[in-house]
Amino acid sequence: MLDIRFVRENQELVAEALKNRAASWDSSRFSELDETRRAAIAAEEALQAQRNAASKAIGQMFGAGKTAEAETAKEEVRAINEELERAAKKREEIDAALNELLLNTPNLPAETTPLGASEEDNPEVRRWGTPPVFDFEAKAHWDIGPELGIIDFERAVKLAKSRFILLGGLGARLERALINFMVDTHTSRGYKEWWCPSMANTETLTGTGQLPKFEEDLFKTTEGLYLIPTAEVQLTNIHAQEVLEAAVLPLSYCGFTSCFREEAGSAGRDTRGLIRVHQFDKVEMVKYAKPEESFDDLESMVADAENILQLLGLPYRVIALCTGDIGFSAAKTYDLEVWLPSYNGYKEISSCSNCTDFQARRANIKYRDPENFKGSRLVHTLNGSGLAVGRTMAAILENYQQADGSVKIPDVLVPYMGGVAVIEPS
């Protein structure tokens, strides 16, 4: 959530920044609500002062034996209380409307986020690795998996519906191997692992920005809980409503969860294979950082995600998302895109973002640093995929496929596969 005081004092800047990210922003509506709110607060405070003065006078009247006058004044206080109750209700309604407006307003792009209207304007930062050149007709992972007997798309539809996945044999083993490898690698680089609930309440999802704006993308239970779309939701809210000590920052957390997304509005996009499904596994990274250090922490988080791809030997590129393509809560984002021969191009496998104090304000996450400032300040929160497991499996199947139909296992995964170095056709 944006700082209401900053918005009030920088309306032209806010309007321009939100225009750059193609977000709707009703500046006049904000001004109207903000002015009405301040007037309502002033009226409420005036009534409170009037009531307090009257109550004090009543006490003095009783002390002076002026009982009749005191009783008359008490009636006036009752009238003030009724008026105060109406004023408080009006102020609460205005607060709710203003809060709703800000809850649905995205974060402002960082100064270093490139200007642009869509993903077509995202500049490439760097590339790593060389896409493989095959001397045979390469196949897509949605063909390789079933032929190896490790992915069963048809039975997944029978068990659930389309865009769910059923893994069997070495496919299931490869999924577990990737999860354990990713978590082990991140924890070796200083991340603390957490095992999180797969469901979250409304407050938690509001804290990271999924609610209220993106409710249609979430699976909701009959009890009002939601299946989480990413572990970012849980890892970021671990310290909601808390004040941290500066000495512990940055905090680096990681965790594996299954993720659940309705994928509303994505009909016809990447419907084959493992790329866009309703349930997928992901290892997530989250950091809590000091504001002056958070953009350096973003660079290190991107390096941690790249490290996974490099260890797996998968070619990839890094792009910087432009203002028209960054996510709702993000101020700056890098995407890592892995090479997929079936697309003859790069496909997103990780997105790493600095959300500045946007999520921290919603979740009320602060830190204190008595040596440098009084009171407490909001932390900056960062999140990144480290990595999306299903897309990593797809990349391995396609980039490591062999002419005989087998798939070689990257060397770093062989110990996690119990020594299996090649998945042979069954």
PDB file of N, CA, C and O in Angstrom, residues 9-50:
ATOM      1  N   GLU A   9       1.035  14.551  -0.852  1.00  0.00           N
ATOM      2  CA  GLU A   9       2.009  15.615  -1.107  1.00  0.00           C
ATOM      3  C   GLU A   9       2.658  15.517  -2.490  1.00  0.00           C
ATOM      4  O   GLU A   9       3.375  16.441  -2.894  1.00  0.00           O
ATOM      5  N   ASN A  10       2.412  14.413  -3.212  1.00  0.00           N
ATOM      6  CA  ASN A  10       3.078  14.210  -4.513  1.00  0.00           C
ATOM      7  C   ASN A  10       2.094  13.669  -5.547  1.00  0.00           C
ATOM      8  O   ASN A  10       2.378  12.701  -6.252  1.00  0.00           O
ATOM      9  N   GLN A  11       0.962  14.309  -5.669  1.00  0.00           N
ATOM     10  CA  GLN A  11      -0.097  13.749  -6.513  1.00  0.00           C
ATOM     11  C   GLN A  11       0.287  13.707  -7.993  1.00  0.00           C
ATOM     12  O   GLN A  11      -0.045  12.750  -8.693  1.00  0.00           O
ATOM     13  N   GLU A  12       0.993  14.709  -8.474  1.00  0.00           N
ATOM     14  CA  GLU A  12       1.390  14.695  -9.888  1.00  0.00           C
ATOM     15  C   GLU A  12       2.392  13.584 -10.151  1.00  0.00           C
ATOM     16  O   GLU A  12       2.305  12.870 -11.167  1.00  0.00           O
ATOM     17  N   LEU A  13       3.355  13.416  -9.241  1.00  0.00           N
ATOM     18  CA  LEU A  13       4.345  12.355  -9.384  1.00  0.00           C
ATOM     19  C   LEU A  13       3.677  10.989  -9.360  1.00  0.00           C
ATOM     20  O   LEU A  13       3.988  10.104 -10.180  1.00  0.00           O
ATOM     21  N   VAL A  14       2.744  10.790  -8.419  1.00  0.00           N
ATOM     22  CA  VAL A  14       2.037   9.508  -8.302  1.00  0.00           C
ATOM     23  C   VAL A  14       1.230   9.235  -9.561  1.00  0.00           C
ATOM     24  O   VAL A  14       1.256   8.119 -10.104  1.00  0.00           O
ATOM     25  N   ALA A  15       0.524  10.230 -10.039  1.00  0.00           N
ATOM     26  CA  ALA A  15      -0.291  10.049 -11.241  1.00  0.00           C
ATOM     27  C   ALA A  15       0.571   9.675 -12.448  1.00  0.00           C
ATOM     28  O   ALA A  15       0.212   8.788 -13.237  1.00  0.00           O
ATOM     29  N   GLU A  16       1.725  10.306 -12.599  1.00  0.00           N
ATOM     30  CA  GLU A  16       2.623  10.011 -13.715  1.00  0.00           C
ATOM     31  C   GLU A  16       3.209   8.607 -13.587  1.00  0.00           C
ATOM     32  O   GLU A  16       3.296   7.870 -14.582  1.00  0.00           O
ATOM     33  N   ALA A  17       3.611   8.233 -12.363  1.00  0.00           N
ATOM     34  CA  ALA A  17       4.186   6.905 -12.135  1.00  0.00           C
ATOM     35  C   ALA A  17       3.170   5.811 -12.427  1.00  0.00           C
ATOM     36  O   ALA A  17       3.498   4.788 -13.051  1.00  0.00           O
ATOM     37  N   LEU A  18       1.934   6.000 -12.005  1.00  0.00           N
ATOM     38  CA  LEU A  18       0.903   4.988 -12.251  1.00  0.00           C
ATOM     39  C   LEU A  18       0.494   4.961 -13.714  1.00  0.00           C
ATOM     40  O   LEU A  18       0.155   3.899 -14.255  1.00  0.00           O
ATOM     41  N   LYS A  19       0.568   6.103 -14.378  1.00  0.00           N
ATOM     42  CA  LYS A  19       0.323   6.138 -15.816  1.00  0.00           C
ATOM     43  C   LYS A  19       1.383   5.333 -16.547  1.00  0.00           C
ATOM     44  O   LYS A  19       1.087   4.598 -17.504  1.00  0.00           O
ATOM     45  N   ASN A  20       2.628   5.446 -16.104  1.00  0.00           N
ATOM     46  CA  ASN A  20       3.723   4.706 -16.736  1.00  0.00           C
ATOM     47  C   ASN A  20       3.551   3.199 -16.612  1.00  0.00           C
ATOM     48  O   ASN A  20       4.040   2.445 -17.458  1.00  0.00           O
ATOM     49  N   ARG A  21       2.888   2.753 -15.536  1.00  0.00           N
ATOM     50  CA  ARG A  21       2.672   1.316 -15.398  1.00  0.00           C
ATOM     51  C   ARG A  21       1.262   0.920 -15.831  1.00  0.00           C
ATOM     52  O   ARG A  21       0.769  -0.159 -15.466  1.00  0.00           O
ATOM     53  N   ALA A  22       0.605   1.796 -16.593  1.00  0.00           N
ATOM     54  CA  ALA A  22      -0.708   1.524 -17.190  1.00  0.00           C
ATOM     55  C   ALA A  22      -1.746   1.151 -16.143  1.00  0.00           C
ATOM     56  O   ALA A  22      -2.601   0.296 -16.360  1.00  0.00           O
ATOM     57  N   ALA A  23      -1.669   1.809 -14.980  1.00  0.00           N
ATOM     58  CA  ALA A  23      -2.617   1.564 -13.899  1.00  0.00           C
ATOM     59  C   ALA A  23      -3.597   2.721 -13.814  1.00  0.00           C
ATOM     60  O   ALA A  23      -3.220   3.878 -13.954  1.00  0.00           O
ATOM     61  N   SER A  24      -4.856   2.389 -13.589  1.00  0.00           N
ATOM     62  CA  SER A  24      -5.853   3.446 -13.442  1.00  0.00           C
ATOM     63  C   SER A  24      -5.691   4.120 -12.089  1.00  0.00           C
ATOM     64  O   SER A  24      -5.429   3.460 -11.081  1.00  0.00           O
ATOM     65  N   TRP A  25      -5.835   5.434 -12.072  1.00  0.00           N
ATOM     66  CA  TRP A  25      -5.694   6.188 -10.827  1.00  0.00           C
ATOM     67  C   TRP A  25      -6.588   7.405 -10.894  1.00  0.00           C
ATOM     68  O   TRP A  25      -6.437   8.267 -11.772  1.00  0.00           O
ATOM     69  N   ASP A  26      -7.544   7.479  -9.988  1.00  0.00           N
ATOM     70  CA  ASP A  26      -8.483   8.589  -9.935  1.00  0.00           C
ATOM     71  C   ASP A  26      -7.988   9.591  -8.905  1.00  0.00           C
ATOM     72  O   ASP A  26      -8.326   9.524  -7.722  1.00  0.00           O
ATOM     73  N   SER A  27      -7.178  10.535  -9.355  1.00  0.00           N
ATOM     74  CA  SER A  27      -6.580  11.517  -8.454  1.00  0.00           C
ATOM     75  C   SER A  27      -7.634  12.377  -7.778  1.00  0.00           C
ATOM     76  O   SER A  27      -7.535  12.699  -6.589  1.00  0.00           O
ATOM     77  N   SER A  28      -8.656  12.760  -8.514  1.00  0.00           N
ATOM     78  CA  SER A  28      -9.709  13.598  -7.936  1.00  0.00           C
ATOM     79  C   SER A  28     -10.481  12.846  -6.862  1.00  0.00           C
ATOM     80  O   SER A  28     -10.874  13.441  -5.836  1.00  0.00           O
ATOM     81  N   ARG A  29     -10.695  11.555  -7.063  1.00  0.00           N
ATOM     82  CA  ARG A  29     -11.387  10.750  -6.063  1.00  0.00           C
ATOM     83  C   ARG A  29     -10.565  10.655  -4.786  1.00  0.00           C
ATOM     84  O   ARG A  29     -11.096  10.761  -3.679  1.00  0.00           O
ATOM     85  N   PHE A  30      -9.249  10.479  -4.956  1.00  0.00           N
ATOM     86  CA  PHE A  30      -8.380  10.440  -3.781  1.00  0.00           C
ATOM     87  C   PHE A  30      -8.446  11.761  -3.027  1.00  0.00           C
ATOM     88  O   PHE A  30      -8.598  11.781  -1.797  1.00  0.00           O
ATOM     89  N   SER A  31      -8.327  12.868  -3.747  1.00  0.00           N
ATOM     90  CA  SER A  31      -8.339  14.183  -3.102  1.00  0.00           C
ATOM     91  C   SER A  31      -9.655  14.424  -2.369  1.00  0.00           C
ATOM     92  O   SER A  31      -9.677  14.942  -1.238  1.00  0.00           O
ATOM     93  N   GLU A  32     -10.744  14.033  -3.013  1.00  0.00           N
ATOM     94  CA  GLU A  32     -12.065  14.210  -2.389  1.00  0.00           C
ATOM     95  C   GLU A  32     -12.164  13.419  -1.092  1.00  0.00           C
ATOM     96  O   GLU A  32     -12.599  13.940  -0.053  1.00  0.00           O
ATOM     97  N   LEU A  33     -11.775  12.155  -1.144  1.00  0.00           N
ATOM     98  CA  LEU A  33     -11.848  11.309   0.051  1.00  0.00           C
ATOM     99  C   LEU A  33     -10.900  11.800   1.137  1.00  0.00           C
ATOM    100  O   LEU A  33     -11.246  11.822   2.322  1.00  0.00           O
ATOM    101  N   ASP A  34      -9.700  12.185   0.718  1.00  0.00           N
ATOM    102  CA  ASP A  34      -8.693  12.615   1.695  1.00  0.00           C
ATOM    103  C   ASP A  34      -9.137  13.891   2.407  1.00  0.00           C
ATOM    104  O   ASP A  34      -9.028  14.017   3.641  1.00  0.00           O
ATOM    105  N   GLU A  35      -9.661  14.861   1.647  1.00  0.00           N
ATOM    106  CA  GLU A  35     -10.119  16.110   2.251  1.00  0.00           C
ATOM    107  C   GLU A  35     -11.335  15.872   3.147  1.00  0.00           C
ATOM    108  O   GLU A  35     -11.448  16.458   4.240  1.00  0.00           O
ATOM    109  N   THR A  36     -12.246  15.025   2.682  1.00  0.00           N
ATOM    110  CA  THR A  36     -13.429  14.713   3.484  1.00  0.00           C
ATOM    111  C   THR A  36     -13.036  14.007   4.768  1.00  0.00           C
ATOM    112  O   THR A  36     -13.605  14.262   5.839  1.00  0.00           O
ATOM    113  N   ARG A  37     -12.047  13.131   4.669  1.00  0.00           N
ATOM    114  CA  ARG A  37     -11.576  12.404   5.850  1.00  0.00           C
ATOM    115  C   ARG A  37     -10.975  13.361   6.864  1.00  0.00           C
ATOM    116  O   ARG A  37     -11.261  13.288   8.063  1.00  0.00           O
ATOM    117  N   ARG A  38     -10.119  14.276   6.396  1.00  0.00           N
ATOM    118  CA  ARG A  38      -9.492  15.225   7.321  1.00  0.00           C
ATOM    119  C   ARG A  38     -10.535  16.145   7.968  1.00  0.00           C
ATOM    120  O   ARG A  38     -10.442  16.471   9.155  1.00  0.00           O
ATOM    121  N   ALA A  39     -11.550  16.526   7.184  1.00  0.00           N
ATOM    122  CA  ALA A  39     -12.624  17.354   7.744  1.00  0.00           C
ATOM    123  C   ALA A  39     -13.424  16.570   8.780  1.00  0.00           C
ATOM    124  O   ALA A  39     -13.810  17.116   9.826  1.00  0.00           O
ATOM    125  N   ALA A  40     -13.655  15.292   8.500  1.00  0.00           N
ATOM    126  CA  ALA A  40     -14.404  14.452   9.439  1.00  0.00           C
ATOM    127  C   ALA A  40     -13.627  14.257  10.736  1.00  0.00           C
ATOM    128  O   ALA A  40     -14.209  14.261  11.828  1.00  0.00           O
ATOM    129  N   ILE A  41     -12.322  14.088  10.618  1.00  0.00           N
ATOM    130  CA  ILE A  41     -11.483  13.946  11.821  1.00  0.00           C
ATOM    131  C   ILE A  41     -11.525  15.224  12.647  1.00  0.00           C
ATOM    132  O   ILE A  41     -11.659  15.185  13.882  1.00  0.00           O
ATOM    133  N   ALA A  42     -11.441  16.374  11.984  1.00  0.00           N
ATOM    134  CA  ALA A  42     -11.481  17.656  12.690  1.00  0.00           C
ATOM    135  C   ALA A  42     -12.817  17.841  13.399  1.00  0.00           C
ATOM    136  O   ALA A  42     -12.874  18.309  14.546  1.00  0.00           O
ATOM    137  N   ALA A  43     -13.918  17.462  12.707  1.00  0.00           N
ATOM    138  CA  ALA A  43     -15.239  17.593  13.319  1.00  0.00           C
ATOM    139  C   ALA A  43     -15.378  16.673  14.526  1.00  0.00           C
ATOM    140  O   ALA A  43     -15.939  17.073  15.564  1.00  0.00           O
ATOM    141  N   GLU A  44     -14.841  15.461  14.381  1.00  0.00           N
ATOM    142  CA  GLU A  44     -14.906  14.504  15.487  1.00  0.00           C
ATOM    143  C   GLU A  44     -14.094  14.999  16.682  1.00  0.00           C
ATOM    144  O   GLU A  44     -14.541  14.903  17.836  1.00  0.00           O
ATOM    145  N   GLU A  45     -12.930  15.530  16.414  1.00  0.00           N
ATOM    146  CA  GLU A  45     -12.093  16.041  17.501  1.00  0.00           C
ATOM    147  C   GLU A  45     -12.738  17.251  18.181  1.00  0.00           C
ATOM    148  O   GLU A  45     -12.650  17.421  19.407  1.00  0.00           O
ATOM    149  N   ALA A  46     -13.406  18.100  17.402  1.00  0.00           N
ATOM    150  CA  ALA A  46     -14.084  19.266  17.980  1.00  0.00           C
ATOM    151  C   ALA A  46     -15.215  18.839  18.900  1.00  0.00           C
ATOM    152  O   ALA A  46     -15.416  19.414  19.983  1.00  0.00           O
ATOM    153  N   LEU A  47     -15.964  17.819  18.476  1.00  0.00           N
ATOM    154  CA  LEU A  47     -17.046  17.307  19.312  1.00  0.00           C
ATOM    155  C   LEU A  47     -16.503  16.676  20.590  1.00  0.00           C
ATOM    156  O   LEU A  47     -17.095  16.824  21.671  1.00  0.00           O
ATOM    157  N   GLN A  48     -15.393  15.957  20.466  1.00  0.00           N
ATOM    158  CA  GLN A  48     -14.779  15.360  21.653  1.00  0.00           C
ATOM    159  C   GLN A  48     -14.338  16.435  22.640  1.00  0.00           C
ATOM    160  O   GLN A  48     -14.535  16.300  23.851  1.00  0.00           O
ATOM    161  N   ALA A  49     -13.747  17.523  22.127  1.00  0.00           N
ATOM    162  CA  ALA A  49     -13.315  18.621  22.989  1.00  0.00           C
ATOM    163  C   ALA A  49     -14.521  19.293  23.649  1.00  0.00           C
ATOM    164  O   ALA A  49     -14.487  19.629  24.849  1.00  0.00           O
ATOM    165  N   GLN A  50     -15.596  19.439  22.854  1.00  0.00           N
ATOM    166  CA  GLN A  50     -16.824  20.037  23.398  1.00  0.00           C
ATOM    167  C   GLN A  50     -17.410  19.160  24.506  1.00  0.00           C
ATOM    168  O   GLN A  50     -17.837  19.656  25.545  1.00  0.00           O
TER     169      GLN A  50
END
